[in-house]
Amino acid sequence: MLSFEFGLCINCNQCLIFSVTTNADLTSLPEKHLVLLRDGRTLIGYLRSIDQFANLVLHQTVERIHVGKKYGDIPRGIFVVRGENVVLLGEIDLEKESDTPLQQVSIEEILEEQRVEQQAKQESEKLKVQALKERGLSIPRADTLDEY
Amino acid sequence: MGGADLWDDVMYVFRDGEACVSRGGGSEPERGPRGASLAVGVSAPRTMFRYQSLEDCPLDEDAFQTLGEEDEDIDQFNDDTFGAGAVDDDWQEAHERLAELEDKPATARELEDGAVSDEMDLLGHHEENLAERLSKLVIENELEDPAIMQAVQTQPPMQQPGGLNSSIWDGSAVLRRIRGPLLTQILCPKPVHIRAPMQQRYPSPYGERMSPNQLCNVPNSSLLGHPFPPSVTPVFTHLQRAQLLGGAQAGRMSPSQFARVSGLVGSPLTSMNPKLLQGRVGQMMSPASGFRAFFGAPPPSAPPPSQQQQHPPCPGSHLQNLRPHPQMFRPDTTHLHPQHRRLLHQRQQQNRNQHRSLNGSAGDRAGHRSSQQEQLRKDPYANLMLQREKDWVSKIQMMQLQSTDPYLDDFYYQNYFQKLEKVSAAEEMHGDGPKKERTKLITPQVAKLEHAYKPVQFEGSLGKLTVSSVNNPRKMIDAVVTSRSEDDETKEKQVRDKRRQTLVTIEKTYSLLLDVEDYERRYLLSLEGERPALMEERKQKICDMYDNLRGKTPGQERPSDDHFVQIMCIRKGKRMVARILPFLSMEQAADILMATARNLPFLIKKDAQDEVLLCLLRPFSLVLYHLPSGTVTSLLQQLANLPQSVTAPAPANLHLAAVLQNKFGLSLLYLVLSRGEELQNSNAGTELMQDNQWTELMSMTTRELLRIPEAALAKPVSTPSNLLSLFSRYVDQQKLNVLETKLQLVQGIR
């Protein structure tokens, strides 16, 4: 079975090293990988293909949303991710996978939680911006900074 | 006249059969062409006509005759160029041979059926396959892109006759192929002559030449539950397969040889099917990468009819010897991070153990197979990426890591590891237990190659191309910097510019600082001879830094503090001063201290938002402990802002008051006082005692301390312990008690 081990950011160019390993035989199950994207999404799936740009092909992908101690999985199917959007990629230890303090909930519930969280964040952000405006300062939004 | 220009000779043929020549240089022929009667005008180069001047041209009845003679010459010219008279160059033969390549497939069939003839190609090798020859002609490329490789193989699949006729076909072809390996190196795998469309992934595992009648094994792990329906199975054309297997040259491996090894091990081998192809697989060896000999057991059942598979031969004895050896060839893991490598081997060990346990029962093939099949069934999408492709990707990534100067390219990682090593070395010295192994990824280091950019040139052309590229940028716009005149600027602009100037100064000084800080490392790395030079450089840079800080002396005896104060108003400037101080000499450092103390209230005011002044405390204290008493006194003076000559003390010292109310100011004051006390206690203390100034300063200070309300007093970073004894010299007991409580000079329980 072929597996990738996870990437290290070891130089300023931020290239990910994947040590491509090959296992001796087929008795092991395929490894699941966890991908963190630049927009904050977390994808979990079987990594089927990769190239030098870190473009990924994920199979039986699941998008995992984390809110507080809870998480929910949304099945997404096959994902092809463009390399520039990948932040990191790691292998999931299947034995330890179930060994988390996090609690899995249904999709609806987690989406609701996420919505609530986003709302709270937006409100606090608004207050902050208001306060800054009163003092004559303005902080550019992070997403516009990201372009450069 | 059409394309003819003025200088050509133009021959006119008129309808009535007459011809005349118009000499170049004239626009009109001798006999002006009469529009309608002109049949054709032919422009002919002068050389064709051997007449040099107008007079020579016999424009009369002889004209035709002369022209007729010329015709023969023309014929001869033609002959020389194109006809039999042409010299038979070598290029022709070469051209023909090259053309042979294209003709080969077409003629292949005839040759196959006919006698076995020696086909020699350009390389003199016995090849009958266009693909093989092409692949040999292709320049070996380390980075052969698997995608490109696929794209190259676009030849239509050759449909071969099926069934029993194949034997004739194969016989000659295989015979020819047998000769092949005699000539080529072992490292070049042989093509597999395959008749039918095949599954994409299959190995060519054999370590030895097989007899032509043996079948090539092509098990396919994705056979069971292939993601695509069998009808859509990607078909490997004859050429593609040949390319894959035969294309590898020394050092290169074709993916299929290695890809599905794991798949192969477990994959079912179909029983030998004599109907299917014969083929031969040469030996592939590549120590450089993970070569795994394929050994597998025949599958339990016949393959589905829709998929024609290649089956392994009944293994010869040599194979059987190898058979029970399921160990995988150790892949090349040098490029892996040591921790990863260890993990990988551990996992391999585990798997091997599992494997053995599975096989425990006297090599129970059937059981082994079925369990593996099970695993396969669980994940039919495994191994979508061939090993070759994976190696290729990691090769690229390793190349990206090559660096000529890791300290420059990978600063943080290198520094991090250096720190770790220092810590572990320290631990080791203290005799701790086995230290944690800190392994470092060793990236290949390449020597720096000097590339001189040479603009592209063509042979035989005159002049050079003007090409602007990344390596050779050209100036496109003439941008001239014009400095604005002073009058035009408004006050605000001046202020802004001044601030910008300061910022630029800070940046420059910072680069100097970074360089100076780096000298230690360079020193260690350099040779003996270079070291004095390095020291010199370092000194020079330190001087430069100091000059930058204080502003280049414009000839005044005492440079103004203005420049320095400007720098200190900026947060980065303060941080930078804190870092520079350790490098300065004592006088320079004292000077900086003085300047700071002198302008402290102003700096405090400016620092209100940043609160970065505190970072200066540490270097300041370090400097203080080396200062002589005179300097200390002056310092205190600066802090208290008293002029040299003591005037009548003001009711309130605003300068000092401001200092006291600020955390940094107060802490600095304490440090100075503490130092003074130390000096007094030490041998040199007598000086201080005799110093009137010091006494006066002290009384002033204590007076201010008493005066200031407790609430306004700042909270210092630390209260030195010897302040109490200091104050006791100058104030009476009652005031001492007040000071004590106010300043919380005594810590802990009384």
Short mmCIF file of N, CA and C in Angstrom, two decimals, chain A residues 1-13 15-31 46-54 57 59-60 78 91 95 137, chain B residues 262-263 265-267 292 326 328 331 336-337 340 343-344 347-348 351-352 354-355 358 372 375-376 378-379 381-385 387 390 392-394 396-398 400-401 409-410 413 441 443:
data_model
loop_
_atom_site.label_atom_id
_atom_site.label_comp_id
_atom_site.label_asym_id
_atom_site.label_seq_id
_atom_site.Cartn_x
_atom_site.Cartn_y
_atom_site.Cartn_z
N MET A 1 0.86 -1.16 0.00
CA MET A 1 0.00 0.00 0.00
C MET A 1 0.90 1.22 0.00
N LEU A 2 0.47 2.15 -0.69
CA LEU A 2 1.30 3.34 -0.79
C LEU A 2 0.77 4.41 0.13
N SER A 3 1.63 5.09 0.75
CA SER A 3 1.15 6.13 1.66
C SER A 3 2.08 7.31 1.63
N PHE A 4 1.55 8.42 1.92
CA PHE A 4 2.36 9.62 2.03
C PHE A 4 2.51 10.00 3.50
N GLU A 5 3.65 10.47 3.84
CA GLU A 5 3.78 10.97 5.20
C GLU A 5 3.74 12.49 5.15
N PHE A 6 3.50 13.05 6.25
CA PHE A 6 3.03 14.42 6.10
C PHE A 6 4.13 15.43 5.92
N GLY A 7 3.71 16.59 5.51
CA GLY A 7 4.65 17.56 5.00
C GLY A 7 5.26 18.43 6.08
N LEU A 8 6.45 18.82 5.86
CA LEU A 8 7.15 19.71 6.77
C LEU A 8 7.41 21.00 6.05
N CYS A 9 7.15 22.07 6.71
CA CYS A 9 7.52 23.32 6.08
C CYS A 9 8.93 23.65 6.49
N ILE A 10 9.87 23.39 5.65
CA ILE A 10 11.24 23.53 6.13
C ILE A 10 11.99 24.67 5.52
N ASN A 11 11.47 25.35 4.59
CA ASN A 11 12.22 26.51 4.18
C ASN A 11 11.29 27.63 3.77
N CYS A 12 11.88 28.73 3.57
CA CYS A 12 11.05 29.91 3.39
C CYS A 12 10.21 29.83 2.13
N ASN A 13 10.60 28.99 1.21
CA ASN A 13 9.76 28.84 0.04
C ASN A 13 8.50 28.09 0.36
N CYS A 15 7.83 24.94 0.66
CA CYS A 15 7.46 23.78 -0.13
C CYS A 15 7.25 22.61 0.81
N LEU A 16 6.26 21.86 0.52
CA LEU A 16 5.95 20.73 1.38
C LEU A 16 6.72 19.53 0.91
N ILE A 17 7.28 18.86 1.83
CA ILE A 17 7.95 17.61 1.46
C ILE A 17 7.02 16.48 1.76
N PHE A 18 6.80 15.73 0.79
CA PHE A 18 6.07 14.49 1.06
C PHE A 18 7.05 13.36 0.91
N SER A 19 7.21 12.66 1.94
CA SER A 19 8.06 11.50 1.74
C SER A 19 7.16 10.38 1.28
N VAL A 20 7.42 9.99 0.10
CA VAL A 20 6.58 8.98 -0.50
C VAL A 20 7.09 7.63 -0.09
N THR A 21 6.30 6.93 0.58
CA THR A 21 6.78 5.65 1.08
C THR A 21 5.96 4.53 0.49
N THR A 22 6.56 3.46 0.43
CA THR A 22 5.82 2.30 -0.05
C THR A 22 5.89 1.23 0.99
N ASN A 23 4.80 0.70 1.26
CA ASN A 23 4.77 -0.35 2.26
C ASN A 23 5.04 -1.69 1.65
N ALA A 24 5.32 -2.60 2.51
CA ALA A 24 5.77 -3.89 2.01
C ALA A 24 4.66 -4.63 1.30
N ASP A 25 3.52 -4.58 1.81
CA ASP A 25 2.49 -5.37 1.16
C ASP A 25 1.14 -4.72 1.35
N LEU A 26 0.17 -5.47 1.04
CA LEU A 26 -1.16 -4.88 0.99
C LEU A 26 -1.96 -5.09 2.24
N THR A 27 -1.35 -5.63 3.24
CA THR A 27 -2.20 -5.99 4.37
C THR A 27 -2.69 -4.78 5.13
N SER A 28 -2.12 -3.63 4.86
CA SER A 28 -2.62 -2.46 5.58
C SER A 28 -3.68 -1.75 4.75
N LEU A 29 -4.56 -1.13 5.45
CA LEU A 29 -5.63 -0.40 4.79
C LEU A 29 -5.10 0.94 4.31
N PRO A 30 -5.79 1.52 3.40
CA PRO A 30 -5.33 2.83 2.92
C PRO A 30 -5.42 3.89 4.02
N GLU A 31 -4.51 4.84 3.93
CA GLU A 31 -4.47 5.85 4.96
C GLU A 31 -5.34 7.02 4.59
N TYR A 46 -9.17 9.97 1.29
CA TYR A 46 -8.05 9.14 0.86
C TYR A 46 -7.31 9.88 -0.25
N LEU A 47 -6.07 10.10 -0.02
CA LEU A 47 -5.28 10.84 -1.00
C LEU A 47 -4.91 9.89 -2.13
N ARG A 48 -5.37 10.20 -3.30
CA ARG A 48 -5.11 9.30 -4.42
C ARG A 48 -4.01 9.78 -5.32
N SER A 49 -3.88 11.06 -5.42
CA SER A 49 -2.86 11.54 -6.35
C SER A 49 -2.35 12.89 -5.90
N ILE A 50 -1.13 13.12 -6.27
CA ILE A 50 -0.50 14.38 -5.89
C ILE A 50 0.51 14.74 -6.95
N ASP A 51 0.78 16.01 -7.08
CA ASP A 51 1.81 16.38 -8.03
C ASP A 51 2.73 17.43 -7.43
N GLN A 52 3.59 17.95 -8.23
CA GLN A 52 4.63 18.81 -7.66
C GLN A 52 4.09 20.13 -7.16
N PHE A 53 2.89 20.49 -7.56
CA PHE A 53 2.31 21.73 -7.06
C PHE A 53 1.46 21.49 -5.83
N ALA A 54 1.45 20.29 -5.37
CA ALA A 54 0.57 19.87 -4.28
C ALA A 54 -0.89 19.92 -4.68
N VAL A 57 -5.77 14.93 -5.24
CA VAL A 57 -7.01 14.24 -5.57
C VAL A 57 -7.41 13.44 -4.34
N HIS A 59 -10.28 11.17 -2.36
CA HIS A 59 -11.36 10.25 -2.65
C HIS A 59 -12.21 10.05 -1.39
N GLN A 60 -13.51 9.97 -1.57
CA GLN A 60 -14.43 9.81 -0.45
C GLN A 60 -14.16 10.87 0.61
N ILE A 78 -15.52 13.16 -4.41
CA ILE A 78 -14.15 13.29 -4.91
C ILE A 78 -13.79 14.77 -4.98
N GLU A 91 -1.28 12.87 7.55
CA GLU A 91 -1.86 11.54 7.55
C GLU A 91 -2.56 11.31 8.88
N GLU A 95 -5.73 4.38 14.08
CA GLU A 95 -6.00 3.86 15.42
C GLU A 95 -6.37 4.97 16.37
N LEU A 137 -8.41 55.30 13.13
CA LEU A 137 -7.54 54.27 12.56
C LEU A 137 -8.38 53.31 11.74
N SER B 262 3.30 -3.77 -4.82
CA SER B 262 2.47 -4.21 -3.70
C SER B 262 1.21 -4.82 -4.23
N GLY B 263 0.75 -4.19 -5.27
CA GLY B 263 -0.45 -4.77 -5.87
C GLY B 263 -0.14 -6.15 -6.40
N VAL B 265 2.12 -8.25 -5.48
CA VAL B 265 2.40 -9.32 -4.53
C VAL B 265 1.14 -10.03 -4.17
N GLY B 266 0.16 -9.21 -3.92
CA GLY B 266 -1.06 -9.84 -3.48
C GLY B 266 -1.99 -10.18 -4.62
N SER B 267 -1.66 -9.58 -5.74
CA SER B 267 -2.68 -9.69 -6.78
C SER B 267 -2.74 -11.11 -7.30
N ARG B 292 10.98 -3.96 -6.83
CA ARG B 292 10.53 -5.14 -6.12
C ARG B 292 10.30 -6.24 -7.10
N PRO B 326 9.06 -12.50 0.22
CA PRO B 326 8.13 -11.40 0.03
C PRO B 326 8.71 -10.06 0.42
N MET B 328 10.23 -6.69 0.43
CA MET B 328 10.34 -5.69 -0.59
C MET B 328 11.74 -5.15 -0.61
N PRO B 331 13.53 0.52 -0.54
CA PRO B 331 13.52 1.69 -1.42
C PRO B 331 14.55 2.71 -0.96
N LEU B 336 14.50 11.01 2.72
CA LEU B 336 13.46 11.23 3.71
C LEU B 336 14.05 11.84 4.96
N HIS B 337 13.23 12.51 5.66
CA HIS B 337 13.60 12.98 6.98
C HIS B 337 13.89 11.76 7.83
N HIS B 340 11.05 10.22 9.53
CA HIS B 340 10.13 9.55 8.62
C HIS B 340 10.66 8.20 8.21
N LEU B 343 10.11 5.76 10.89
CA LEU B 343 8.70 5.38 10.95
C LEU B 343 8.36 4.40 9.85
N LEU B 344 8.88 4.68 8.70
CA LEU B 344 8.59 3.84 7.55
C LEU B 344 9.10 2.44 7.78
N ARG B 347 7.11 0.62 10.20
CA ARG B 347 5.85 0.14 9.66
C ARG B 347 6.07 -1.06 8.77
N GLN B 348 7.15 -1.01 8.03
CA GLN B 348 7.47 -2.15 7.18
C GLN B 348 7.67 -3.39 8.02
N ASN B 351 4.40 -4.68 9.09
CA ASN B 351 3.68 -5.34 8.01
C ASN B 351 4.28 -6.68 7.68
N ARG B 352 5.60 -6.70 7.74
CA ARG B 352 6.25 -7.97 7.44
C ARG B 352 5.86 -9.02 8.46
N GLN B 354 3.16 -9.08 10.13
CA GLN B 354 1.78 -9.48 9.84
C GLN B 354 1.75 -10.44 8.68
N HIS B 355 2.53 -10.10 7.72
CA HIS B 355 2.57 -10.92 6.51
C HIS B 355 3.01 -12.33 6.85
N LEU B 358 0.49 -14.24 8.54
CA LEU B 358 -0.53 -14.70 7.60
C LEU B 358 -0.04 -15.93 6.85
N GLN B 372 -5.39 -11.27 1.02
CA GLN B 372 -4.89 -10.12 0.30
C GLN B 372 -5.91 -9.61 -0.69
N GLN B 375 -8.21 -7.49 1.11
CA GLN B 375 -7.69 -6.15 1.33
C GLN B 375 -7.81 -5.34 0.06
N LEU B 376 -7.51 -6.02 -1.02
CA LEU B 376 -7.60 -5.33 -2.29
C LEU B 376 -9.01 -4.88 -2.55
N LYS B 378 -11.14 -4.19 -0.53
CA LYS B 378 -11.53 -3.07 0.31
C LYS B 378 -11.11 -1.75 -0.30
N ASP B 379 -10.00 -1.75 -0.95
CA ASP B 379 -9.59 -0.48 -1.53
C ASP B 379 -9.13 -0.67 -2.96
N TYR B 381 -9.07 1.47 -5.14
CA TYR B 381 -8.49 2.66 -5.73
C TYR B 381 -7.05 2.88 -5.30
N ALA B 382 -6.55 1.92 -4.62
CA ALA B 382 -5.18 2.10 -4.18
C ALA B 382 -4.24 2.10 -5.37
N ASN B 383 -3.11 2.67 -5.15
CA ASN B 383 -2.06 2.67 -6.17
C ASN B 383 -2.48 3.33 -7.46
N LEU B 384 -3.30 4.32 -7.35
CA LEU B 384 -3.64 5.05 -8.56
C LEU B 384 -2.42 5.78 -9.10
N MET B 385 -1.57 6.14 -8.19
CA MET B 385 -0.34 6.77 -8.63
C MET B 385 0.73 5.71 -8.72
N GLN B 387 4.40 4.16 -8.78
CA GLN B 387 5.58 4.45 -7.98
C GLN B 387 6.48 5.44 -8.70
N LYS B 390 5.31 8.88 -8.25
CA LYS B 390 5.59 9.39 -6.91
C LYS B 390 7.05 9.75 -6.76
N TRP B 392 8.92 10.67 -9.06
CA TRP B 392 9.15 11.88 -9.83
C TRP B 392 8.76 13.12 -9.06
N VAL B 393 7.62 13.04 -8.39
CA VAL B 393 7.18 14.21 -7.63
C VAL B 393 8.15 14.50 -6.49
N SER B 394 8.55 13.44 -5.81
CA SER B 394 9.45 13.72 -4.68
C SER B 394 10.82 14.15 -5.17
N ILE B 396 11.27 16.12 -7.69
CA ILE B 396 11.13 17.55 -7.91
C ILE B 396 11.20 18.30 -6.59
N GLN B 397 10.53 17.77 -5.60
CA GLN B 397 10.51 18.47 -4.33
C GLN B 397 11.89 18.51 -3.70
N MET B 398 12.63 17.44 -3.87
CA MET B 398 13.99 17.46 -3.34
C MET B 398 14.83 18.47 -4.08
N GLN B 400 13.82 21.15 -5.28
CA GLN B 400 13.48 22.49 -4.80
C GLN B 400 14.19 22.82 -3.50
N LEU B 401 14.58 21.79 -2.81
CA LEU B 401 15.22 22.04 -1.54
C LEU B 401 16.71 22.25 -1.65
N ASP B 409 18.83 30.46 2.83
CA ASP B 409 17.53 30.06 2.31
C ASP B 409 16.61 29.54 3.39
N ASP B 410 17.20 28.94 4.36
CA ASP B 410 16.37 28.22 5.32
C ASP B 410 16.73 28.65 6.73
N TYR B 413 14.79 27.31 10.06
CA TYR B 413 14.98 25.89 10.35
C TYR B 413 16.38 25.64 10.88
N LEU B 441 16.88 16.92 8.85
CA LEU B 441 16.74 16.55 7.45
C LEU B 441 17.94 17.09 6.69
N THR B 443 19.43 18.07 3.45
CA THR B 443 19.08 18.32 2.07
C THR B 443 20.34 18.34 1.24
#
